[in-house]
Amino acid sequence: MTQQQKQQGRRHFLQQAAGAAATTGVLSFWPQAFAQKPPEATTGRALGQLSMAEMSRRLAVGSLSSSQLVEEALAAIQNPAGEGARTFIRVHADSARATAARLDAERKSGRPAASPIAGIPISLKDLFDEAGVTTLGGSTVLAGQPPAARDAIVVERLRRAGAIIIGRSNTVEFAYTGLGINPHYGTPKNAYDRATGRIPGGSTSGGAISLTDGMAAGAIGTDTGGSLRIPAALNGLVGFKPTQRRVPLDGVLPLSTSFDSAGPMAWTVEDCALLDAVLAAELPRPLRVLPMRGLRFAVPGTFFLDELSPPVAAAFASALAKLSAAGAMVTELPMAEFAKAPNINPRGMITAAEAFTWHREFIKTGAARYDPRVLARIRTGETITAPDYLQLQALRRQFIRSINTAAASYDAMLMPTTPDIAPPIAEVLKDDDTYYRINGRMLRNPSVVNLFDGCALSVPCHDAGTAPVGLMVAGIGNTDHRLLAVGAAVEAVVTPRRALSS
């Protein structure tokens, strides 16, 4: 089959899927989308019902307190019927209560809040250093290592902004897969179809479930190949991967120094923008929502649309149709530059080489304590030669230049965040071949943004009551502010009506 025939067949499939999706209508957004009972907003709950922006407004006028938010979060974490034990590796109950009480007292005395996120509970991925705490990286390998002497820069900025770190969220061991499986601390179940038990996505697995289950209002994680965007997509959340160098990684346990980035996950693009401003040490400013009419979107036909599962294809096509109907210029074009993506980091060679460099000494003495599947991936870096590594880095620099040129005349590129919805945990763990195959598919689309050093959002684009699907809105490097504004406009069109007040 020729490339032209592939494009025509794919376009026909997407058009059919869009027609089918359009008949389902647009209902309400999570948590109503997956709820088995009436929304809990009637009981006075705030977490899971209000956006961070709305919490900030209510805290400012005194109709909500930080102590209330912390108690709600702790109750959800401690609920024996919930996912708290698998979502958090460490809970900071005492310090969270003390910080909340202090901030409430300061508000009552008339002292202005340090930032819009002041007094709001945030989960922190177990890769970020906190003074006095040993960073475990979702592993047992580092148990017994000395505690961190100081906070990571990201943590310093969060504390200075008044955020309340409710605890350290679970992650894939050393953040090294996109599935969310952790044999050491358990695997928190996806918010959708919990009876089946589906993967949460990774590696920021605990961060996602801390949001869906009302254990935190925002989550801070890392993204090396989709580790924020994958769990966001699979759980109906928004995940933002910033341009790598915008947020410092000092004090963050590394996976790949070439691709690691730190960013937020939340319910809305606006909330991600609030958190991103803190992480990047920028002054908070209102998120500008651009008018949809006239925005130019490129839909790359190469690579990203191959072998989409029917639910993802339908949701993606429906999203494109909605954006076009709202006045955007949506253009599907080859963007053949992306065909080179699999050759830039083949079999994760750059990632593995950099990971093995960091883990080499720990593997010598403690290989048996690693998740065998994670260890196998790290060890592939042992045989990569310096010339091979340097050649791949040179190819990457060329790739970045080519994508920057190809995307320059568009406001953003659009593609499905993942080609599949969340599969059952039991299916993923069936055997090694299945595990690695599904992991490769989950990482396939989002990891390309890390390759060209771009920035990207995943926003929900599924219909209520159906499995979550993420729409990735991607831009070239250092276009973060513009991308957030574009992403907010896209969210307003493709994301079903939010139950979260804003």
Short mmCIF file of C-alpha atoms in Angstrom, two decimals, residues 295-301 316 320 329-333 335 338 406-407 409-415 472 474:
data_model
loop_
_atom_site.label_atom_id
_atom_site.label_comp_id
_atom_site.label_asym_id
_atom_site.label_seq_id
_atom_site.Cartn_x
_atom_site.Cartn_y
_atom_site.Cartn_z
CA LEU A 295 -6.47 29.47 14.98
CA ARG A 296 -4.39 27.23 12.73
CA PHE A 297 -3.89 23.60 13.72
CA ALA A 298 -1.71 21.02 11.99
CA VAL A 299 -2.69 17.37 12.25
CA PRO A 300 0.41 15.33 11.35
CA GLY A 301 -0.60 12.36 9.21
CA PHE A 316 -10.02 12.31 18.11
CA LEU A 320 -11.25 17.78 15.14
CA MET A 329 -8.43 25.96 10.53
CA VAL A 330 -7.64 22.25 11.00
CA THR A 331 -5.28 20.89 8.36
CA GLU A 332 -4.21 17.29 8.06
CA LEU A 333 -0.87 17.15 6.29
CA MET A 335 4.63 16.41 8.10
CA PHE A 338 8.03 12.86 11.97
CA ALA A 406 7.62 22.49 9.85
CA ALA A 407 5.43 23.70 12.72
CA SER A 409 3.22 28.58 10.74
CA TYR A 410 0.73 26.80 13.02
CA ASP A 411 -0.63 27.70 16.45
CA ALA A 412 -0.29 24.08 17.57
CA MET A 413 -0.17 20.50 16.38
CA LEU A 414 -2.97 18.10 17.31
CA MET A 415 -2.70 14.34 17.80
CA MET A 472 -2.53 16.35 22.70
CA ALA A 474 1.71 20.39 21.08
#
